[in-house]
XYZ file of C-alpha atoms in Angstrom:
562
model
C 0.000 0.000 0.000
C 2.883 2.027 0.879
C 4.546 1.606 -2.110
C 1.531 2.331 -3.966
C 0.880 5.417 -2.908
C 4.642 6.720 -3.071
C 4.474 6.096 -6.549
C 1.175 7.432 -6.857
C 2.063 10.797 -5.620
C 5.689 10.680 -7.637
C 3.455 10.122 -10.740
C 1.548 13.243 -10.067
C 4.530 15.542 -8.829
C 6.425 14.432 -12.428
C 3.564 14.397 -14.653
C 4.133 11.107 -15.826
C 4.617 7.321 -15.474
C 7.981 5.635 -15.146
C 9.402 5.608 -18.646
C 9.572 1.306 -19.977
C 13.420 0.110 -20.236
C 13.457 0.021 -24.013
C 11.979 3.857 -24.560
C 15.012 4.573 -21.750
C 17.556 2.912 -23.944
C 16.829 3.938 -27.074
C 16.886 7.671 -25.681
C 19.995 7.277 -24.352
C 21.616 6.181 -27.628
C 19.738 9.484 -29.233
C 21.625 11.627 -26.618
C 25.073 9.713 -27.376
C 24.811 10.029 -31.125
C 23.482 13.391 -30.991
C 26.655 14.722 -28.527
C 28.828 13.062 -30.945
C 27.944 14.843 -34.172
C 28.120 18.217 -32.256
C 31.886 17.648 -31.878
C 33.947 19.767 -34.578
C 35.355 16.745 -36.504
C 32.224 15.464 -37.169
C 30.637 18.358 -37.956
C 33.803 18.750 -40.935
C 33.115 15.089 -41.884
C 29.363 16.122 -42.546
C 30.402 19.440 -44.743
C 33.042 17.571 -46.314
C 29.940 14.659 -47.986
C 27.838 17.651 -48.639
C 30.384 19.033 -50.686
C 31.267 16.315 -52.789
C 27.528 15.324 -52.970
C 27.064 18.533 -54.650
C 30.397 18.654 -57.004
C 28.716 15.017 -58.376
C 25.619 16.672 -59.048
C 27.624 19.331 -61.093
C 29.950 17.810 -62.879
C 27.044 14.670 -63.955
C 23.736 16.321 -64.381
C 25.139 18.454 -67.426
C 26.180 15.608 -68.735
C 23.328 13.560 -68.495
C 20.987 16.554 -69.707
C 23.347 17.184 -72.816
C 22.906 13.215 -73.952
C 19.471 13.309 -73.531
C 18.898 16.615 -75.775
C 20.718 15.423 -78.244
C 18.653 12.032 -78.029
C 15.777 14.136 -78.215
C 17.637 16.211 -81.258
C 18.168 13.477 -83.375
C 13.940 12.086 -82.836
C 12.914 15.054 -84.006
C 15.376 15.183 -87.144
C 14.116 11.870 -87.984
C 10.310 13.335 -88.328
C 8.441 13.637 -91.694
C 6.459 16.568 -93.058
C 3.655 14.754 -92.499
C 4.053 13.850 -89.159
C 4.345 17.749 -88.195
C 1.137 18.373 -89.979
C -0.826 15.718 -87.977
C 0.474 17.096 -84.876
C -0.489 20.963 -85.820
C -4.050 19.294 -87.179
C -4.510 17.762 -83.575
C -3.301 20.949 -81.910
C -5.541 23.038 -83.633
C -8.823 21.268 -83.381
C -7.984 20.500 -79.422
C -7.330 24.166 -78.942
C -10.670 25.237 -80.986
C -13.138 22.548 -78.610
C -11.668 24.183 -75.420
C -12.487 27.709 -76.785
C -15.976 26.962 -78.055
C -16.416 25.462 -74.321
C -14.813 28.139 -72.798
C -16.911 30.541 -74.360
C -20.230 28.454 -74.373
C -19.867 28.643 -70.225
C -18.762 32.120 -70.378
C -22.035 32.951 -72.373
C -24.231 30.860 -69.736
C -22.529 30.937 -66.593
C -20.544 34.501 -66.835
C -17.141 32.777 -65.525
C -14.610 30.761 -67.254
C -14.520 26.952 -66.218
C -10.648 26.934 -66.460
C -10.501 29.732 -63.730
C -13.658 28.233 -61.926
C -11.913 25.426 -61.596
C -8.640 26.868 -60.996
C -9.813 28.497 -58.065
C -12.216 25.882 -56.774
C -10.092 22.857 -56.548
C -6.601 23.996 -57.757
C -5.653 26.687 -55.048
C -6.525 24.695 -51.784
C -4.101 21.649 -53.360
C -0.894 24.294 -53.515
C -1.741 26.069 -50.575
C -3.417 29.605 -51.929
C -6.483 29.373 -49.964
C -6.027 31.217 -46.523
C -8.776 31.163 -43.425
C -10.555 33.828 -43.308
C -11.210 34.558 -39.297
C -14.618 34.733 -38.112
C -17.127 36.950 -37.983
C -17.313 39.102 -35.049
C -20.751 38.280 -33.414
C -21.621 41.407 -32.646
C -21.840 45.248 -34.361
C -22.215 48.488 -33.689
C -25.338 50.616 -34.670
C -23.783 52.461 -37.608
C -21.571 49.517 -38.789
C -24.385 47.151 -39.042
C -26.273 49.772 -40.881
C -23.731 50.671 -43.500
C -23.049 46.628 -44.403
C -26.799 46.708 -44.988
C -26.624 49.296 -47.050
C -24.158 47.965 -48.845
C -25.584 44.479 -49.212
C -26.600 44.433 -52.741
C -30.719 44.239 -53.060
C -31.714 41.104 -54.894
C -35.330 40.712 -53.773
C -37.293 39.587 -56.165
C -41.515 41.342 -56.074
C -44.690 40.467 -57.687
C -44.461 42.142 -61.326
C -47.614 44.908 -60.541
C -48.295 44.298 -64.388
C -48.385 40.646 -65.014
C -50.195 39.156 -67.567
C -52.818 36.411 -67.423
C -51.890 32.627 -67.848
C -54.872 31.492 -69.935
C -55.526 34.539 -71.992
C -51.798 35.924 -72.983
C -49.342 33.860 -71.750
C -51.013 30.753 -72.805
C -51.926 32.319 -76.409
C -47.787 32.942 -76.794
C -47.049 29.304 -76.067
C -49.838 28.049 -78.643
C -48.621 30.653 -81.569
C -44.424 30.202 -80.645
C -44.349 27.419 -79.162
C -41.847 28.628 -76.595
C -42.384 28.561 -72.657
C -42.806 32.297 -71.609
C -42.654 31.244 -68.013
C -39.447 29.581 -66.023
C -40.461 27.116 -63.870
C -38.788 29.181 -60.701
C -41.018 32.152 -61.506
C -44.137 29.625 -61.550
C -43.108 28.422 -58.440
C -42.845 31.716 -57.191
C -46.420 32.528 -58.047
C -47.692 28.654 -56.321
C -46.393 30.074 -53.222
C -47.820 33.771 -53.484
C -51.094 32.164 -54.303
C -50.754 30.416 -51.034
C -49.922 33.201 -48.924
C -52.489 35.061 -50.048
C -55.840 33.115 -50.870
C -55.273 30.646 -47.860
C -55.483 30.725 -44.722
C -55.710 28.570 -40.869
C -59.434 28.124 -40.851
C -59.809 26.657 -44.583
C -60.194 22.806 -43.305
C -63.122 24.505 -41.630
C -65.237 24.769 -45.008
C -64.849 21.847 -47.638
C -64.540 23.708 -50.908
C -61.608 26.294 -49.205
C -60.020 22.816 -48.291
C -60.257 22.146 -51.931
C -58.806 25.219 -52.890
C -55.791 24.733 -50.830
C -54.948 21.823 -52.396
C -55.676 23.107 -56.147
C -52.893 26.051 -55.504
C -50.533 23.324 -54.674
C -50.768 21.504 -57.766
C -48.479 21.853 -60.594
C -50.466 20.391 -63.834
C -52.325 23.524 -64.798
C -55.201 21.159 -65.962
C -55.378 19.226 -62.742
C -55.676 23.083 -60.869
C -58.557 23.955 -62.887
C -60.576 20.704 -62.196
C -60.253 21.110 -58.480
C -61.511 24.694 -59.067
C -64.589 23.898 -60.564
C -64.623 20.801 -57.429
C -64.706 23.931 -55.183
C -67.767 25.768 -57.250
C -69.592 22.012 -56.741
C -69.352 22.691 -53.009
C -69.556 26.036 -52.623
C -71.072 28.641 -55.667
C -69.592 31.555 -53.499
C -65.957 30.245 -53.618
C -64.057 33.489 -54.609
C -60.557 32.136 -54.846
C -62.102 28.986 -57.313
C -63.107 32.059 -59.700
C -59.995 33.474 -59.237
C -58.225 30.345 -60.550
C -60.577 29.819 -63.333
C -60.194 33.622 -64.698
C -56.247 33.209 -64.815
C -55.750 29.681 -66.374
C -58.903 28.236 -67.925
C -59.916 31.921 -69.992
C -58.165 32.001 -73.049
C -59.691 35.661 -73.648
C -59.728 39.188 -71.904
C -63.829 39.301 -71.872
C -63.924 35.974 -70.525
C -61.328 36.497 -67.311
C -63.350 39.376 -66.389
C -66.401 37.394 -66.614
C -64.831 35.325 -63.913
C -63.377 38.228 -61.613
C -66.684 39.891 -61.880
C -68.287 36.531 -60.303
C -65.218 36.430 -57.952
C -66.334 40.272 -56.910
C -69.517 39.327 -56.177
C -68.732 35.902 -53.970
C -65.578 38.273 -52.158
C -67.585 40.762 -51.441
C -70.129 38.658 -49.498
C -67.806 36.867 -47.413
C -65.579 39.860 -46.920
C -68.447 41.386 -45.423
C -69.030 38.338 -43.018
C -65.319 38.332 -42.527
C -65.837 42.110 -40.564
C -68.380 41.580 -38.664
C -66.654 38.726 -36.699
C -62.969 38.980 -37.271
C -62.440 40.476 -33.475
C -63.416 37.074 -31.892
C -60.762 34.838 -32.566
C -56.447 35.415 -33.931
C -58.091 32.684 -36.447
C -61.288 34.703 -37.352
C -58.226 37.899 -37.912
C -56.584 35.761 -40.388
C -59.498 34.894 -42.211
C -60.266 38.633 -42.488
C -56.635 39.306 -43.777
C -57.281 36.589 -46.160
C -60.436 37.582 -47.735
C -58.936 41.055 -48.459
C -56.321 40.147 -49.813
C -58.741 38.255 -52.345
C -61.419 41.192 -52.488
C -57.691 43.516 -53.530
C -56.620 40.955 -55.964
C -59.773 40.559 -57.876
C -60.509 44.317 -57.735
C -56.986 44.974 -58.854
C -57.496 42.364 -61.865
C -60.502 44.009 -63.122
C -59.195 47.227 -63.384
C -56.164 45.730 -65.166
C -59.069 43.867 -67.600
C -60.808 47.444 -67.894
C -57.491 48.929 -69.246
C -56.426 46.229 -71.725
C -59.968 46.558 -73.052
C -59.810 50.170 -73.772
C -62.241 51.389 -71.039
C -59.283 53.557 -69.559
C -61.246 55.717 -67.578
C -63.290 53.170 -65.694
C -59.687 51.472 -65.094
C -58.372 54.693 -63.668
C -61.107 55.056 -61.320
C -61.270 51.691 -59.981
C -57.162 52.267 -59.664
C -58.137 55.290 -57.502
C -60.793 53.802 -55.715
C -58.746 50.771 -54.571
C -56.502 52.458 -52.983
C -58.378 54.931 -50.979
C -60.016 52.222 -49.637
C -56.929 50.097 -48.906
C -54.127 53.165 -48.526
C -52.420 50.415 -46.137
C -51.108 47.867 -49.013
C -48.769 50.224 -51.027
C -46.269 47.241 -51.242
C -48.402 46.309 -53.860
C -47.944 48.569 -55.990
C -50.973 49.574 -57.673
C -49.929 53.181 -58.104
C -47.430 51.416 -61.126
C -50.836 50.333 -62.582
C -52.347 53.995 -62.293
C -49.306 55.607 -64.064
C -49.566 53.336 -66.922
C -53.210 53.943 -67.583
C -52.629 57.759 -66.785
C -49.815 57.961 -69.381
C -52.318 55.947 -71.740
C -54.980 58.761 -71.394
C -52.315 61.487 -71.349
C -53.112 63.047 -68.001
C -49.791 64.332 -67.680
C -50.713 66.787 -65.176
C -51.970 63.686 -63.184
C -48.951 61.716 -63.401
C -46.915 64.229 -61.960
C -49.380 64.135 -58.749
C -49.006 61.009 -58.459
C -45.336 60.387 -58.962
C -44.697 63.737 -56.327
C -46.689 61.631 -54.096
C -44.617 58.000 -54.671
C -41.286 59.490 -55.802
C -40.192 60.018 -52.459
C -36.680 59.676 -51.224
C -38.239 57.780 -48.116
C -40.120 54.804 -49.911
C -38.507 52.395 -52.484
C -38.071 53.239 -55.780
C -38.463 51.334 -59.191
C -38.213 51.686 -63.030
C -41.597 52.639 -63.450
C -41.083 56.018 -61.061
C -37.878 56.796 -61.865
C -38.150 56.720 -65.899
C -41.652 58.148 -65.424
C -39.921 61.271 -63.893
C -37.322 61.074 -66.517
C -40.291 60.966 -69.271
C -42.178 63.778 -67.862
C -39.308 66.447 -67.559
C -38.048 65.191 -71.094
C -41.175 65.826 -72.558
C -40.746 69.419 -71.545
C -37.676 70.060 -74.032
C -37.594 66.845 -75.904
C -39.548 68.647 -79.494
C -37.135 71.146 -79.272
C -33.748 69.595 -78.522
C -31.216 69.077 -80.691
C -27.824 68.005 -79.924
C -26.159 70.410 -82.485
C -27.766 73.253 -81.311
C -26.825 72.094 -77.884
C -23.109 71.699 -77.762
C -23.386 75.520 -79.458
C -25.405 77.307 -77.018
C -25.161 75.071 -73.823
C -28.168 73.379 -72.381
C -31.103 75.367 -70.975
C -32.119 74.755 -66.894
C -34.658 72.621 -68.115
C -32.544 70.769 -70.441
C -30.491 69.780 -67.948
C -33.250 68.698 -65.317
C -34.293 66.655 -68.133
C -30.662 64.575 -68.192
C -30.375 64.805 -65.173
C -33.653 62.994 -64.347
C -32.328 60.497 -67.542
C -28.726 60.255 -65.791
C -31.183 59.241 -62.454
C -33.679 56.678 -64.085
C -30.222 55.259 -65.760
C -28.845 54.576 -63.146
C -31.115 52.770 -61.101
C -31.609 50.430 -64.105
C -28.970 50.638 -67.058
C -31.265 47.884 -68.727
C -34.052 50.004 -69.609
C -33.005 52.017 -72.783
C -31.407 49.552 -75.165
C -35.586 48.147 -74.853
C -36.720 51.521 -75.127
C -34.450 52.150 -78.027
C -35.085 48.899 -79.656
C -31.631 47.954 -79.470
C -32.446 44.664 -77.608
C -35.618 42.505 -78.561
C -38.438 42.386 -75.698
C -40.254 39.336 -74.415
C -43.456 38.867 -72.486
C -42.530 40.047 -69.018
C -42.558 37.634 -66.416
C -44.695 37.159 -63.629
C -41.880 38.476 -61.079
C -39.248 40.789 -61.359
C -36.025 42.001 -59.731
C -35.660 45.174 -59.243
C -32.878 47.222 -60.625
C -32.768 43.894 -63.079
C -33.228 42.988 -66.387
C -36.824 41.212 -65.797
C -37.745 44.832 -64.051
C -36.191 47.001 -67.743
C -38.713 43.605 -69.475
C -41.540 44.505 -68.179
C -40.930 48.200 -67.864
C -40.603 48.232 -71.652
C -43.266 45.768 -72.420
C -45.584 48.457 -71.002
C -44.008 51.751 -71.372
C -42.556 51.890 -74.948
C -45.605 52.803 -76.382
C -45.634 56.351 -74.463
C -41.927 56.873 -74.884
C -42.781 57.124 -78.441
C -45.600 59.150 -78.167
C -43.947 62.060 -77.152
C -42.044 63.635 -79.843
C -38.215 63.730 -79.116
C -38.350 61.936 -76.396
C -36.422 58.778 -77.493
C -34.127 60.804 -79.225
C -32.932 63.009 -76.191
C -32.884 59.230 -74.600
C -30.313 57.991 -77.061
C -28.405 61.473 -76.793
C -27.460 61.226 -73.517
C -28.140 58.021 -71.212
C -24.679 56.514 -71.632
C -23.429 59.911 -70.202
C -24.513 57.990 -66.874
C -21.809 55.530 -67.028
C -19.152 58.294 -67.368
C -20.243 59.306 -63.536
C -20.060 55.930 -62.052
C -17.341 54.149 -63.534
C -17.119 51.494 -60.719
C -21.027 50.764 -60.605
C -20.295 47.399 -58.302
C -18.265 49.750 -55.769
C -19.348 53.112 -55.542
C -22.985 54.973 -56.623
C -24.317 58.186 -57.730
C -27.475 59.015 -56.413
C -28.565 55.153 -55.213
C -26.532 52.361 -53.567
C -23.830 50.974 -55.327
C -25.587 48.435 -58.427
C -25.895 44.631 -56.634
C -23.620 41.880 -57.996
C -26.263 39.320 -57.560
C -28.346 40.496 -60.597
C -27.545 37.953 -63.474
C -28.245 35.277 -61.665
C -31.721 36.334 -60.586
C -32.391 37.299 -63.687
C -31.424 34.416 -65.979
C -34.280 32.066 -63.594
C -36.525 34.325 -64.300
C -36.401 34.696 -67.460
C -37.193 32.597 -70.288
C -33.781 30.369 -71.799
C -34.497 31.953 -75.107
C -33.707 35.469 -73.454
C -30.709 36.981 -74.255
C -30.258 38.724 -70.331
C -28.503 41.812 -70.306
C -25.575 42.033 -67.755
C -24.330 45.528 -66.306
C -21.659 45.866 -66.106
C -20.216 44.248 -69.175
C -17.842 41.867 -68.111
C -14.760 41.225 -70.099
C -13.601 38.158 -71.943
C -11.738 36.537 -69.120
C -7.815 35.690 -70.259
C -8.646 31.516 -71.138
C -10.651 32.830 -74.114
C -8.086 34.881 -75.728
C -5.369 32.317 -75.057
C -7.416 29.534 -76.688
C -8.223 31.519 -79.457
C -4.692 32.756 -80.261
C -3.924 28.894 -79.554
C -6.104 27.587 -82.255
C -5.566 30.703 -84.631
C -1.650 29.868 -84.557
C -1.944 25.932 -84.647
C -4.095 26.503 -87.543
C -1.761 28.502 -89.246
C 1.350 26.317 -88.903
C -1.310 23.059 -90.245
C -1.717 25.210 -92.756
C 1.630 26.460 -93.952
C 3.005 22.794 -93.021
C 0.510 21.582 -96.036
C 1.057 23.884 -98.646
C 5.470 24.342 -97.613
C 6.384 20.685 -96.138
C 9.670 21.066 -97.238
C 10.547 24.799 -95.658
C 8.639 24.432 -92.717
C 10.894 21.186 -92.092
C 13.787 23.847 -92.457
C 11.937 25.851 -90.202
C 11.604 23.321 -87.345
C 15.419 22.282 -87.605
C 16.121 26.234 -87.472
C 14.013 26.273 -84.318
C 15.578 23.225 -82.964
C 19.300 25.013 -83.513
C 18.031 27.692 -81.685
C 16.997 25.947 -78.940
C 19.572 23.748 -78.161
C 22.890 25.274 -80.283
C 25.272 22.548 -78.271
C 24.138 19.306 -79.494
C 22.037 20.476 -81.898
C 24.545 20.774 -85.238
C 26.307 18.075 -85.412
C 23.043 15.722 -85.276
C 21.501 18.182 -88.159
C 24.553 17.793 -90.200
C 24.513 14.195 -90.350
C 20.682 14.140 -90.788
């Protein structure tokens, strides 16, 4: 016990165990040898190898080298014509399929795979990729504020001007025979639908439970039977008439045949919804639920009003809606209103409603901004010319009018090559990014028509909106008047819009350096194929020039003979 304990304790005051016989041993000879080769003749012994290690390497590596160039030399004299024009043939068309694939994922992807790749798997392997250290948890007020201002914006919102399923974008797909409609920007809409036509209390009534279901489903065919399974249940189902006036009418009358019976069932239990919506958080969301509904279908009908020429009555249901509902400006029926406004001309009107919504203080959009811009170039647009101009100077209003242009630019560089005509226009989709290409799409789609209405208008536009890029010349880092442009654009942008979509990317970004080597690689392989074929016989001289050049030691004497 004794003995235990003492060399218990003597364990602890050491820190460890006693050390086995053979570890003891084999230390000791460590510490022998090691004493020994600190000792001064050993130390000479060790130069002295090193030295004539590296007077071998000297004297017999130059040696070996020079016998195996001129091995090398004397292949290479011993090659045909032909032989040099197979391997410029193979070079060539090698070179020429990684360019095409280099540039086929530059045009879909906006990177080259060579650097991708490079980057991805290359640098960790040879060390390049550092840690970066972590986050700090916590910020300060004002930091955390400026990196969320300067987090680029990539929200995608509801498109305030979307077209119908059954009666436009269904029509496109039977005359083209092209999708209009990515399948992320469907599925974007499936879960809108949901948010905003369901609700807790729908397993409560049969046909809602229906409905919940049909909003789910993906076959457009399989949505509309479960709509009219709804109307079987319940006549007064609102949301089923909803349904049936976006996918199942293939016209304009006919969709507002359905909203009007929507109207009339939303109405009814929007009114029920009121009168009992303080009892119960569930009875609140069914009241949130059914106005949302009521909005949409009153919102739809005003849109159906304006594409079938009854303006007027479209403006004042515009108006009307939101007086009533002044709360949901996130939905941005005043974009509606300015388009039907501009149709009618109301200039006058236009401006009252864009001082109202052009407001540093709430978010801003192509629709206001180029709206502004369209208003104050209207002003000066008959009258400008860009002779006369760089003569004279421009006038104050003049140069509001650019500078409202320089302004709408800016916020989205996409807009005028559409507005110009520069850049062919698709249907718009049913979202959009703002600041995007989707948002100049359906801008344009819209707008074009009273861009060319006004006289000069376009033509000041083409004057003077690339002026814009001469103030922000590092769009990604710095901005004018609005944040600096978001990197995250493209890639927003090319799921929601169609494949067959050209998508404009701002800024341009250059040919990365893969694409101009591989070119210049198959340009010059090509060449020599070709001048191999037509000269065998000099560009044989050529190659035993190049080979003389390259290795002038060995190289002669194995020519000569050959």
């Amino acid at each position: 016990m004794a003995e235990g304990s003492g060399s218990g304790s003597g364990g602890g005051a050491s820190g460890r165990g006693p050390p086995c016989p053979g570890a003891a041993s084999a230390f000791r000879r460590w510490e022998q040898l090691r004493r020994r080769a600190a000792t001064p003749w050993a130390r000479g012994l060790l130069a002295a190898a090193a030295g004539l290690g590296l007077l071998y390497a000297v004297l017999r590596v130059p040696v070996r080298l020079r016998d195996g160039l001129a091995a090398v030399t004397v292949f290479l004299s011993t090659l045909t014509p032909k032989f040099y024009f197979a391997l410029t043939v193979t070079s060539s068309f090698i070179s020429g399929l990684i360019f095409v694939f280099e540039w086929w994922h530059f045009r879909k992807y906006g990177t080259s795979f060579i650097e991708q790749v490079s980057v991805s798997h290359l640098r960790p392997l040879i060390g390049g990729a550092e840690s970066s250290p972590p986050a700090p948890a916590a910020f300060s007020a004002g930091e955390n504020e400026s990196s969320r201002q300067n987090m680029p914006e990539c929200k995608v919102w509801r498109n305030p001007l979307n077209l119908f399923r059954g009666a436009e974008y269904s029509r496109y797909m039977w005359v083209t025979g092209k999708e209009p409609l990515t399948y992320y920007d469907m599925n974007l809409s499936a879960q809108d639908h949901q948010t905003f036509f369901t609700c807790d209390t729908d397993a409560l009534r049969p046909s809602d439970t229906v409905m919940q279901k049909a909003w789910r489903e993906r076959n457009p065919q399989a949505r509309i039977k479960a709509a009219y399974q709804a109307l079987e249940l319940n006549n007064d189902c609102a949301t089923a008439y909803v349904l049936l006036a976006e996918e199942e009418a293939t016209t304009i009358v006919d969709a507002e045949k359905y909203f009007k019976q929507a109207l009339k069932a939303g109405e009814m239990i929007y009114k029920k919804s009121q009168n009992c919506h303080s009892q119960s958080p569930q009875h609140e969301a069914q009241l949130r639920r059914d106005t949302n509904v009521l909005v949409y279908v009153k919102r739809r009908l005003a849109m159906c009003a304006r594409k079938l020429g009854r303006i007027r009555e479209a403006v004042k249901m515009m108006r009307d809606l939101m007086k009533e509902f002044p709360l949901l400006s996130m939905l941005n029926i005043h974009e509606n209103l300015l388009e039907a406004l501009l149709e009618l001309q109301a200039y006058a009107d236009v401006q009252a409603v864009l001082a109202k919504y052009d407001d540093i203080s709430l978010p801003k959009s192509a629709a206001i901004c180029y709206t502004a811009a369209l208003l104050k170039a209207r002003a000066v647009s008959e009258r400008f010319s860009p002779e006369t101009a760089s003569r004279r100077g421009l006038s104050t209003a003049e140069i509001n009018a650019v500078e409202a242009i320089h302004r709408a630019v800016e916020f989205n560089p996409h807009v005028p090559k559409y507005l110009l005509e520069m850049k062919s226009l698709v249907l718009p989709p049913e979202h959009i990014l703002k600041r995007g290409d989707s948002e100049a799409v359906a801008y344009a789609f819209f707008h074009l028509q009273h861009w060319k209405r006004i006289e000069g208008a376009l033509n000041l536009l083409h004057c003077t909106w690339e002026g814009t890029f001469r103030m922000i010349p590092y769009p990604l880092e710095k901005g004018h008047l609005f944040y600096p442009y978001p990197s995250c654009t493209e890639t927003a942008d090319r799921e929601l819009l169609p494949t067959f979509h050209e998508v404009s990317v701002y800024p341009q970004k250059e040919l990365p350096f893969f694409i101009h080597f591989t070119a210049g690689l198959c340009s010059f392989s090509a060449m020599l194929a070709l001048l191999t074929h037509q000269f065998p016989e000099l560009m044989v001289i050529f190659a035993k020039a190049v080979l003389r050049v390259l290795w002038p030691v060995s190289a002669p004497s194995v020519l000569a003979s050959s």
